[in-house]
Structure formats: structure tokens, C-alpha cells
């Protein structure tokens, strides 16, 4: 799970906020 969040997190930090 960390790997999936690590990639999008670096490219789009907003995606994490939406997924969280």
C-alpha cells in the first residue's frame, strides 16, 4: 500500500487527500 501511495504522492499529493 505504501508503494502505491508513494508514487501518486510524489506526482500528486492531492490524490492522497482524496483517497484518505
Short mmCIF file of N, CA and C in Angstrom, two decimals, residues 2-19:
data_model
loop_
_atom_site.label_atom_id
_atom_site.label_comp_id
_atom_site.label_asym_id
_atom_site.label_seq_id
_atom_site.Cartn_x
_atom_site.Cartn_y
_atom_site.Cartn_z
N UNK A 2 1.97 1.17 0.69
CA UNK A 2 2.88 2.32 0.75
C UNK A 2 3.44 2.63 -0.65
N UNK A 3 3.73 1.60 -1.39
CA UNK A 3 4.30 1.81 -2.73
C UNK A 3 3.30 2.54 -3.63
N UNK A 4 2.06 2.18 -3.53
CA UNK A 4 1.03 2.81 -4.38
C UNK A 4 0.85 4.28 -3.98
N UNK A 5 0.94 4.53 -2.70
CA UNK A 5 0.77 5.92 -2.24
C UNK A 5 2.05 6.72 -2.45
N UNK A 6 3.16 5.99 -2.50
CA UNK A 6 4.44 6.67 -2.69
C UNK A 6 4.54 7.26 -4.09
N UNK A 7 4.05 6.55 -5.07
CA UNK A 7 4.13 7.03 -6.46
C UNK A 7 3.19 8.22 -6.67
N UNK A 8 1.91 8.07 -6.44
CA UNK A 8 0.94 9.15 -6.63
C UNK A 8 1.22 10.31 -5.68
N UNK A 9 1.72 10.01 -4.54
CA UNK A 9 2.01 11.06 -3.55
C UNK A 9 3.08 12.02 -4.09
N UNK A 10 4.05 11.46 -4.76
CA UNK A 10 5.12 12.31 -5.31
C UNK A 10 4.61 13.09 -6.52
N UNK A 11 3.77 12.45 -7.32
CA UNK A 11 3.25 13.11 -8.54
C UNK A 11 2.07 14.03 -8.18
N UNK A 12 1.20 13.52 -7.33
CA UNK A 12 0.02 14.36 -6.97
C UNK A 12 -0.31 14.17 -5.49
N UNK A 13 0.08 15.09 -4.68
CA UNK A 13 -0.16 14.97 -3.22
C UNK A 13 -1.67 15.12 -2.94
N UNK A 14 -2.37 15.72 -3.86
CA UNK A 14 -3.83 15.92 -3.64
C UNK A 14 -4.57 14.57 -3.69
N UNK A 15 -4.01 13.65 -4.43
CA UNK A 15 -4.67 12.34 -4.58
C UNK A 15 -4.77 11.64 -3.21
N UNK A 16 -3.76 11.82 -2.41
CA UNK A 16 -3.74 11.16 -1.08
C UNK A 16 -4.86 11.75 -0.21
N UNK A 17 -5.03 13.04 -0.31
CA UNK A 17 -6.08 13.69 0.49
C UNK A 17 -7.46 13.17 0.09
N UNK A 18 -7.61 12.92 -1.18
CA UNK A 18 -8.92 12.44 -1.68
C UNK A 18 -9.12 10.97 -1.30
N UNK A 19 -8.03 10.21 -1.33
CA UNK A 19 -8.13 8.77 -1.02
C UNK A 19 -8.28 8.58 0.48
#
